[in-house]
Coordinates of C-alpha atoms and ligand atoms in Angstrom, one line a residue:
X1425 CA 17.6 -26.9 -4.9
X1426 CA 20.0 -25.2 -2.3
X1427 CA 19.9 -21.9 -3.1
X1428 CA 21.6 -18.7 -1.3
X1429 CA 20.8 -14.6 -2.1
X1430 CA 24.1 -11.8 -1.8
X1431 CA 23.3 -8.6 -1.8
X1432 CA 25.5 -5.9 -2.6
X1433 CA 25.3 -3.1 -0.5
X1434 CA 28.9 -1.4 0.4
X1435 CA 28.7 1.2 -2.3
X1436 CA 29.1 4.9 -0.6
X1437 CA 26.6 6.6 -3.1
X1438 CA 24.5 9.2 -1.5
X1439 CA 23.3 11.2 -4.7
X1440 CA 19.8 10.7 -3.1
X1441 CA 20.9 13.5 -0.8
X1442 CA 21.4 13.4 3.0
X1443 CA 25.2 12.0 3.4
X1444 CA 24.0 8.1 4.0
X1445 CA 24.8 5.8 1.4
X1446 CA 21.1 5.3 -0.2
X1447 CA 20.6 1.0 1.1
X1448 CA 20.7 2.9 4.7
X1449 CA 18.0 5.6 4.1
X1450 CA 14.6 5.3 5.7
X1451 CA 12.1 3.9 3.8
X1452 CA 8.8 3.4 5.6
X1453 CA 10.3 3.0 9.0
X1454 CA 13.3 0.8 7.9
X1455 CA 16.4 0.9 5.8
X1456 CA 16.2 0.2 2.1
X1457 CA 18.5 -2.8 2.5
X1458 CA 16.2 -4.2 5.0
X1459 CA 12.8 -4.2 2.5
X1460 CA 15.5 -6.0 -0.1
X1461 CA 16.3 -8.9 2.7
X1462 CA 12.4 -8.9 3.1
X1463 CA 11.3 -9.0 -0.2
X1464 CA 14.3 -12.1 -1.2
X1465 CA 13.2 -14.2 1.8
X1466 CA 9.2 -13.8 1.0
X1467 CA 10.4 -15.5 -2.4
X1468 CA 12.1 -18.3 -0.6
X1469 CA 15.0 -17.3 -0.8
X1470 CA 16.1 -17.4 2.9
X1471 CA 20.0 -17.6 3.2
X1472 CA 20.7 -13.9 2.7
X1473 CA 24.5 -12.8 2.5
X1474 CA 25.2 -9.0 2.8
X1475 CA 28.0 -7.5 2.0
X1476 CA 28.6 -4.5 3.8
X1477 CA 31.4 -1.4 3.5
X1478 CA 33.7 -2.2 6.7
X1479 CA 32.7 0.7 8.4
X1480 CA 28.5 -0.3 8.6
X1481 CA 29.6 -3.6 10.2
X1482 CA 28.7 -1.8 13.4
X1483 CA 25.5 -0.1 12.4
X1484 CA 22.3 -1.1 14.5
X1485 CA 20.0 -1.0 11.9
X1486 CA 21.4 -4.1 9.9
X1487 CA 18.6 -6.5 8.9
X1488 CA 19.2 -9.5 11.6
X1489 CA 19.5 -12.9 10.5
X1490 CA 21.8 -12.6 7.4
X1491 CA 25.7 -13.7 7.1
X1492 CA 27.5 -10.1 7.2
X1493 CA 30.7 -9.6 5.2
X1494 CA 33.1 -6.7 4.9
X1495 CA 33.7 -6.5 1.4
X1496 CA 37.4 -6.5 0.8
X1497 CA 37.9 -3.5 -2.1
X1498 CA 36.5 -1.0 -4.1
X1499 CA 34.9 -3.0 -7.4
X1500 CA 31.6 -4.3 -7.1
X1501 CA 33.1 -7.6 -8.2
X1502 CA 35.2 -7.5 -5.0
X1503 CA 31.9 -7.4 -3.0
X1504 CA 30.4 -10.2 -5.2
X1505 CA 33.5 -12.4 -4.6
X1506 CA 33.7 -11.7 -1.1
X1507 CA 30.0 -12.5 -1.0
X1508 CA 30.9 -16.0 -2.7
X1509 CA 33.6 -16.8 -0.6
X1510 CA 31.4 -16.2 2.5
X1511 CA 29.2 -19.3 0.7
X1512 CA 32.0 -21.7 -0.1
X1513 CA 31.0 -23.9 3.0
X1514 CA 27.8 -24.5 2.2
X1515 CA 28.3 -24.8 -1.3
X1516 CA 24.6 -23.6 -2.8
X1517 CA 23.5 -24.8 -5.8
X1518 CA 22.5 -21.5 -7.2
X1519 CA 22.9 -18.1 -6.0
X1520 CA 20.8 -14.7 -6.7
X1521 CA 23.0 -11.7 -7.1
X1522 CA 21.1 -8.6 -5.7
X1523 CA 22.1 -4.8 -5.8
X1524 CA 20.8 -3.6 -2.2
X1525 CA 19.3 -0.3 -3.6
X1526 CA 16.4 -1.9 -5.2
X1527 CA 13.6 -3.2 -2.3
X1528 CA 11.8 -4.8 -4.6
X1529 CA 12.6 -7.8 -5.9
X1530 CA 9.2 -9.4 -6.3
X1531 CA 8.7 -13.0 -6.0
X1532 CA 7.5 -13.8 -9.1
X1533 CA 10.2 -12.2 -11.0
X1534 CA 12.4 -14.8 -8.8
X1535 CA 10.5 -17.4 -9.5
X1536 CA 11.2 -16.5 -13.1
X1537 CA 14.9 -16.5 -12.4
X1538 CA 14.1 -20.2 -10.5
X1539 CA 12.8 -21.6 -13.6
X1540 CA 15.1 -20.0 -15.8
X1541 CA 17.8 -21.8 -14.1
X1542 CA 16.7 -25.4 -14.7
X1543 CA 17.4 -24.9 -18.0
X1544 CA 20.5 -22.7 -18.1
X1545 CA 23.7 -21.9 -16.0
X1546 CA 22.4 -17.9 -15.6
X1547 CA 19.6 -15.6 -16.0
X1548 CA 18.5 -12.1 -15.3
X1549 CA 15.7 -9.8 -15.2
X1550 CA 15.2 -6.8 -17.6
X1551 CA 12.8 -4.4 -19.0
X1552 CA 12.7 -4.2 -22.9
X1553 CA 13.5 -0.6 -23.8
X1554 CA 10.1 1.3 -25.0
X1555 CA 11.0 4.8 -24.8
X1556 CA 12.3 6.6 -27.9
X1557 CA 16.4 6.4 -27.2
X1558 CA 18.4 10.0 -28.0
X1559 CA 21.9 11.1 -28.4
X1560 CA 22.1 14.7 -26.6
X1561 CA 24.3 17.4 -26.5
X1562 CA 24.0 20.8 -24.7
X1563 CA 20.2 20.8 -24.4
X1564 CA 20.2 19.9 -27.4
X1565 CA 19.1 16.2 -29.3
X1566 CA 22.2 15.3 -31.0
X1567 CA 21.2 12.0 -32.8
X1568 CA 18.7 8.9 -32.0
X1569 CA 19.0 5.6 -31.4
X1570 CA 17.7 2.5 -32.7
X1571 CA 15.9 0.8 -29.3
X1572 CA 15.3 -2.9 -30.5
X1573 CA 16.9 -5.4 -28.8
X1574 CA 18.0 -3.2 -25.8
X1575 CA 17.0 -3.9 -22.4
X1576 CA 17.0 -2.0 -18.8
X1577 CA 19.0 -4.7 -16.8
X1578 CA 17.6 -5.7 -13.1
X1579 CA 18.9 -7.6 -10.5
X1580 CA 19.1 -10.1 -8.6
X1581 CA 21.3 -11.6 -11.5
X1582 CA 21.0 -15.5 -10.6
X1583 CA 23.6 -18.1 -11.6
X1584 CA 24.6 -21.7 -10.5
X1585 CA 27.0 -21.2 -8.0
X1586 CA 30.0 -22.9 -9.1
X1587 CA 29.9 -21.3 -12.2
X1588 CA 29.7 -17.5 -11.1
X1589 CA 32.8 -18.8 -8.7
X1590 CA 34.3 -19.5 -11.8
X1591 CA 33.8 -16.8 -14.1
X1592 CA 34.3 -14.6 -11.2
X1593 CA 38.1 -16.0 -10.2
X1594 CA 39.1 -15.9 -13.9
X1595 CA 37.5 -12.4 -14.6
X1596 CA 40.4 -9.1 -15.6
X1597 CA 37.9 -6.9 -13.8
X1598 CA 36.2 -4.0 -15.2
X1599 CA 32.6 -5.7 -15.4
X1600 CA 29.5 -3.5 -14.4
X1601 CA 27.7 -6.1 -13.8
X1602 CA 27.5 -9.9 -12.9
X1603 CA 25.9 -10.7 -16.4
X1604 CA 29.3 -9.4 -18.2
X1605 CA 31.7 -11.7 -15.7
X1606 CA 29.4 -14.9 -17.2
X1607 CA 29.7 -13.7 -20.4
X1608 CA 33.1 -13.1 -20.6
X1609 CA 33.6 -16.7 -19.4
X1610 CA 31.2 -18.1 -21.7
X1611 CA 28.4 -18.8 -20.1
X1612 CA 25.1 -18.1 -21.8
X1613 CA 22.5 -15.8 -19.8
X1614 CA 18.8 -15.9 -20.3
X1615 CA 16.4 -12.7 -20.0
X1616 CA 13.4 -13.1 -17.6
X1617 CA 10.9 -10.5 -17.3
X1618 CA 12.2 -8.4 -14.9
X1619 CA 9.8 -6.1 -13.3
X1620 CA 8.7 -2.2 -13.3
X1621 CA 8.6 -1.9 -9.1
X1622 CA 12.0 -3.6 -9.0
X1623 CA 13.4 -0.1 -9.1
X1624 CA 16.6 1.3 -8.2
X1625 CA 16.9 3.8 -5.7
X1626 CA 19.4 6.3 -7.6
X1627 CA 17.7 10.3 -7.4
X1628 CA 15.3 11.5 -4.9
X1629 CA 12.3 11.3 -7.1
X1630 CA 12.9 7.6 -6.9
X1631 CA 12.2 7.6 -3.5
X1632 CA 9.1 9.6 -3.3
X1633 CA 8.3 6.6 -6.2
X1634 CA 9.3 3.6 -4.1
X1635 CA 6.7 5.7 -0.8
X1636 CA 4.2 5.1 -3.7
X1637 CA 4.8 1.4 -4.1
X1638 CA 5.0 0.6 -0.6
X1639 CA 1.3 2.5 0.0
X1640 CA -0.5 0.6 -2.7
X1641 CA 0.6 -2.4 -1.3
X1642 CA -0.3 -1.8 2.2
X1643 CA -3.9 -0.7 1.2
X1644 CA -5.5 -0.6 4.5
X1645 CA -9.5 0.3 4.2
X1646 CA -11.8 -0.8 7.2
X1647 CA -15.6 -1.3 6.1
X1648 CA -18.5 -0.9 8.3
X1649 CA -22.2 -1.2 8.3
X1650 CA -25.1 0.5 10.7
X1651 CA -28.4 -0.2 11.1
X1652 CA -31.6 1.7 12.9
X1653 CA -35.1 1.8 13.7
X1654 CA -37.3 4.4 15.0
X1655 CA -41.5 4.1 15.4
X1656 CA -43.2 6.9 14.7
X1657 CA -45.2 9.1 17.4
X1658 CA -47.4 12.0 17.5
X1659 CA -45.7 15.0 16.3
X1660 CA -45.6 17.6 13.4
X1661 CA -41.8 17.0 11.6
X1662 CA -38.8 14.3 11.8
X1663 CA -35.7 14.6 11.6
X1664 CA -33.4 12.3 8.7
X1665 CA -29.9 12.6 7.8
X1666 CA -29.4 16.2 9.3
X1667 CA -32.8 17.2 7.8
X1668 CA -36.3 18.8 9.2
X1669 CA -39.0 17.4 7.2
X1670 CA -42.4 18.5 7.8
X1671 CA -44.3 15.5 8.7
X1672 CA -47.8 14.0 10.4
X1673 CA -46.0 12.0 12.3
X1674 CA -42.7 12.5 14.1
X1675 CA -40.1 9.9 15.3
X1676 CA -39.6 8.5 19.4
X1677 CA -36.3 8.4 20.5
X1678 CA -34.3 9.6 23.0
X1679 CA -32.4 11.6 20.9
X1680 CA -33.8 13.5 17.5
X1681 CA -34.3 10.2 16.5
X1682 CA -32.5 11.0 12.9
X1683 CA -32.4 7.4 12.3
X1684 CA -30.3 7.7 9.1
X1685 CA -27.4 9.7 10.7
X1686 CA -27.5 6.5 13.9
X1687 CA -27.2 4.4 10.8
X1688 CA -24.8 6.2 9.2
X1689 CA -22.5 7.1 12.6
X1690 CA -23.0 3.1 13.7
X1691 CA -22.0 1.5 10.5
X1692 CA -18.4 4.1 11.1
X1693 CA -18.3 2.8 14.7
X1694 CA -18.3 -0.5 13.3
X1695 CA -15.5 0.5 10.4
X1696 CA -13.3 1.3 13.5
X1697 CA -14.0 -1.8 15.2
X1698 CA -15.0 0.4 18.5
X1699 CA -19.2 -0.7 19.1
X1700 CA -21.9 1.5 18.5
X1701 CA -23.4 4.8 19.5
X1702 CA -24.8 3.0 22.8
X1703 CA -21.5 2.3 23.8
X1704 CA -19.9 5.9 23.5
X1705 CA -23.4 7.6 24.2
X1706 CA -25.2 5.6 27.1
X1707 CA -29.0 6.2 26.6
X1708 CA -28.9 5.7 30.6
X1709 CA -27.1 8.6 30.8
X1710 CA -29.2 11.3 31.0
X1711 CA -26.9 14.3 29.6
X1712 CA -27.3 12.7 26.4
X1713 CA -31.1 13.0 26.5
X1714 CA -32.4 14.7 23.6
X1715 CA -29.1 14.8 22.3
X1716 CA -28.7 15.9 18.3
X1717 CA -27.8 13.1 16.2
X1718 CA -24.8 15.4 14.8
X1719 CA -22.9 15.2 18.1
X1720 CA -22.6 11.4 17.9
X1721 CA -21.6 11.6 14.2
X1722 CA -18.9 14.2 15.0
X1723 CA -17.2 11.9 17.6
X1724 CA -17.7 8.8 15.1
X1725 CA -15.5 11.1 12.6
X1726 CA -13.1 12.0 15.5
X1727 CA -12.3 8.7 16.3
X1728 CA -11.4 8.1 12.4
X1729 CA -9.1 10.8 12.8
X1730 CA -7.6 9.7 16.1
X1731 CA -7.3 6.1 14.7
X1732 CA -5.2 7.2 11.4
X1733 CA -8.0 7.2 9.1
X1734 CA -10.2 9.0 6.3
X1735 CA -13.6 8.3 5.5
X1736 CA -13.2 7.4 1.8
X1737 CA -17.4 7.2 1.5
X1738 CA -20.8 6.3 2.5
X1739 CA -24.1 5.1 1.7
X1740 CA -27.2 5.7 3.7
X1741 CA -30.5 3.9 2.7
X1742 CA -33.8 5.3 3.8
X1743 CA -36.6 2.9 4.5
X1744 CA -39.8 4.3 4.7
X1745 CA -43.5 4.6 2.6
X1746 CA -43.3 8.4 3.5
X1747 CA -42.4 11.3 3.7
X1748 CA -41.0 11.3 0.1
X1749 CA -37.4 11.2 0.2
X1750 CA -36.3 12.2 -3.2
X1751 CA -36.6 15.9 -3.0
X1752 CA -34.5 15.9 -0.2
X1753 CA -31.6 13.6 -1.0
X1754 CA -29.5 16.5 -2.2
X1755 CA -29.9 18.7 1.0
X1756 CA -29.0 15.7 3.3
X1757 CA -26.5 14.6 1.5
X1758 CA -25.1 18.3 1.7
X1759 CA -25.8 18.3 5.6
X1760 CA -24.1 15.3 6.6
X1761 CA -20.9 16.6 4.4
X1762 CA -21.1 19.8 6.4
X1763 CA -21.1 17.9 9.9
X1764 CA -18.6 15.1 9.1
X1765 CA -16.1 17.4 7.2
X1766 CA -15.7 15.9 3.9
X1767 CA -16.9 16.5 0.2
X1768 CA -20.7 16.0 -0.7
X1769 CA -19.0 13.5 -3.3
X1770 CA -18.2 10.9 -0.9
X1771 CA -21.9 10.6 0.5
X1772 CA -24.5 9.1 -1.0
X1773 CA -28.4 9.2 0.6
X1774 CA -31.2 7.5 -1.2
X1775 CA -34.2 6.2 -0.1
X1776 CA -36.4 3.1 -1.3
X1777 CA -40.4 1.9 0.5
X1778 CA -41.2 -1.8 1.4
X1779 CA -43.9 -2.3 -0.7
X1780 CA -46.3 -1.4 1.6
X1781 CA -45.0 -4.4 3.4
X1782 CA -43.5 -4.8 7.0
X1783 CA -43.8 -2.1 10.1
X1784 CA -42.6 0.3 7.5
X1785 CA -44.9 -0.4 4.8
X1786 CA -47.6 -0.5 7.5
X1787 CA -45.9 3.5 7.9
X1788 CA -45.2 2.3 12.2
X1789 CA -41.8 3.8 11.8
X1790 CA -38.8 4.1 9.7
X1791 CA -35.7 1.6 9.7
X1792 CA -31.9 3.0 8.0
X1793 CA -28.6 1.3 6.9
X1794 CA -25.7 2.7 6.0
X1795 CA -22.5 1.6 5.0
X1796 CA -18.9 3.4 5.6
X1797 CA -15.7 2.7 4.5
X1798 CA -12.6 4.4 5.7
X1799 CA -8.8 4.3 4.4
X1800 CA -5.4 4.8 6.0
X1801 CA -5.0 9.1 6.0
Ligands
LIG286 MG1 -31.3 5.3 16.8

């Protein structure tokens, strides 16, 4: 089916504030209109006409690859029709009607419409009406309303072509909507689901809501893992996780060989994408001899910060026969929060042996992995 999208966006309306008619305001680095164009062509719809307000046919921020027309007077159904006309030659076989201050249009709401269609010369999205519905006067609540049977009314309102022409060319004006033109000319309209993101951009508070939407959907989280091994030596204490444990044995390493924090900083290396402790902290270099572990877990967080993100949390396993772990979990926990700047919350230690099994059930040394995640700050 040939189908063709025209969205509405001349209006002058700047109630959101700032003087620019609210399809031009920023949203997330690009117009309003432009998520609109996006969001209609990721449902297939790909012939996109806009109808602009004369004066934006010069603006530089117009979504590229869409038929521009002026719209030629002050009704919304002067738009529409203009955006009809600007369709005659290609002659769709249905055409979504779109108001350019919502961005949301999702595709399976069109694909509602689509299907909808098939069966009937128009349909439209809407939400059925759950709130309680008042009547108010001067602060006050004046009366209520019954709410069945009433909808909130969404666009794109979608129609076969030739028969929104029609009932557009023979409408007195006056209609707020496309829905009320194919009424008044007979034709029957079905509700589709519409869809509670499909908002329209009207106050300011709808804007810090539309941010919101936008941010769930671009949920970007990295995930990383770390592993590490140190053999034990001759010695008196070791070092895990930011703690001194009194020991019989201690660990070899160049460092303080606190094999849980090299997990721990490798597995947020690895989150990043950016290699491992080796590769920021030589162990050929020989300023970073004896090193403490809380230096290289420092710069791991610095690079989250530099790279846009925020450790959401992380999980360091012990593996070892001794020392006990348990009494300790609480204080390391606590000691890596201090040193990587977040809440004790988002780090968890704990500790489990090998059943006596392996080079650390044989107590030769003690192996760590860890596992971070990060999220977009
Ligand atoms: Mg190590």
């Amino acid at each position: 089916m040939r189908e063709a999208a025209i969205i509405v966006a001349a209006g002058r309306g700047s109630r959101m504030g700032g003087g620019i008619p609210k399809q031009w305001r920023d949203l997330a680095g690009q117009p309003v209109l432009a998520h609109a164009v996006d969001a209609l062509r990721a449902a297939g719809l790909s012939r996109v006409v806009l109808v602009l307000h004369p004066e934006d046919l010069t603006r530089a921020d117009i979504p590229p690859g869409c038929i521009l027309v002026a719209t030629t007077g002050p009704e919304r159904a002067d738009s529409v029709q203009a955006g009809l006309a600007a369709l005659k030659g290609e002659a769709p076989e249905t055409v979504y009607i779109h108001d350019g201050a919502r961005p949301f249009p999702g595709a399976a709401m069109i694909d509602r419409l689509r299907q909808a269609l098939l069966r009937g010369p128009g349909a439209a999205p809407a939400l059925a009406v759950t709130d309680s519905l008042w009547r108010g006067r001067d602060g006050e609540v004046s009366g209520t309303e019954r709410r069945d049977g009433l909808f909130r009314a969404q666009t794109p309102q979608a129609f076969r072509y030739e028969a929104i022409c029609a009932a557009h060319a023979g409408h007195p004006g006056g209609a707020t909507d496309d829905v009320q033109v194919a009424r008044d000319a007979g034709l029957t309209i079905a509700i589709v689901d519409g869809d509670e993101d499909n908002l329209k951009l009207t106050w300011p508070e709808d804007f810090a809501r539309a941010r919101r939407i936008l941010k769930g959907r671009d949920m970007d989280i990295r995930m990383g893992n770390g592993f590490d091994v140190h053999a034990f030596t001759e010695g008196d204490h070791v070092w895990l996780c930011g703690v001194r444990l009194p020991h019989d044995k201690a660990l070899l390493g160049h460092s303080d060989a606190d094999v849980g924090m090299h997990a721990l900083t490798d597995a947020i290396y690895g989150a990043l994408a950016e290699g491992d402790i080796g590769t920021h902290f030589p162990p050929s270099d020989p300023q970073w001899k004896g090193a403490e572990s809380h230096i290289f877990l420092r710069h791991a967080m610095e690079r989250v910060a530099a790279r846009g993100y925020k450790l959401a949390n992380c999980d360091v396993t012990l593996m070892c026969e001794r020392p006990k772990i348990g009494p300790h979990q609480l204080a390391m926990r606590q000691a890596l929060a201090a040193i990587m700047g977040v809440d004790v919350a988002q780090i968890s230690v704990k500790a489990t042996t090998t059943e006596k099994l392996g080079f650390t059930g044989r107590e030769e040394g003690i192996a760590s992995q860890a596992t971070a995640l990060l999220v977009r700050a």
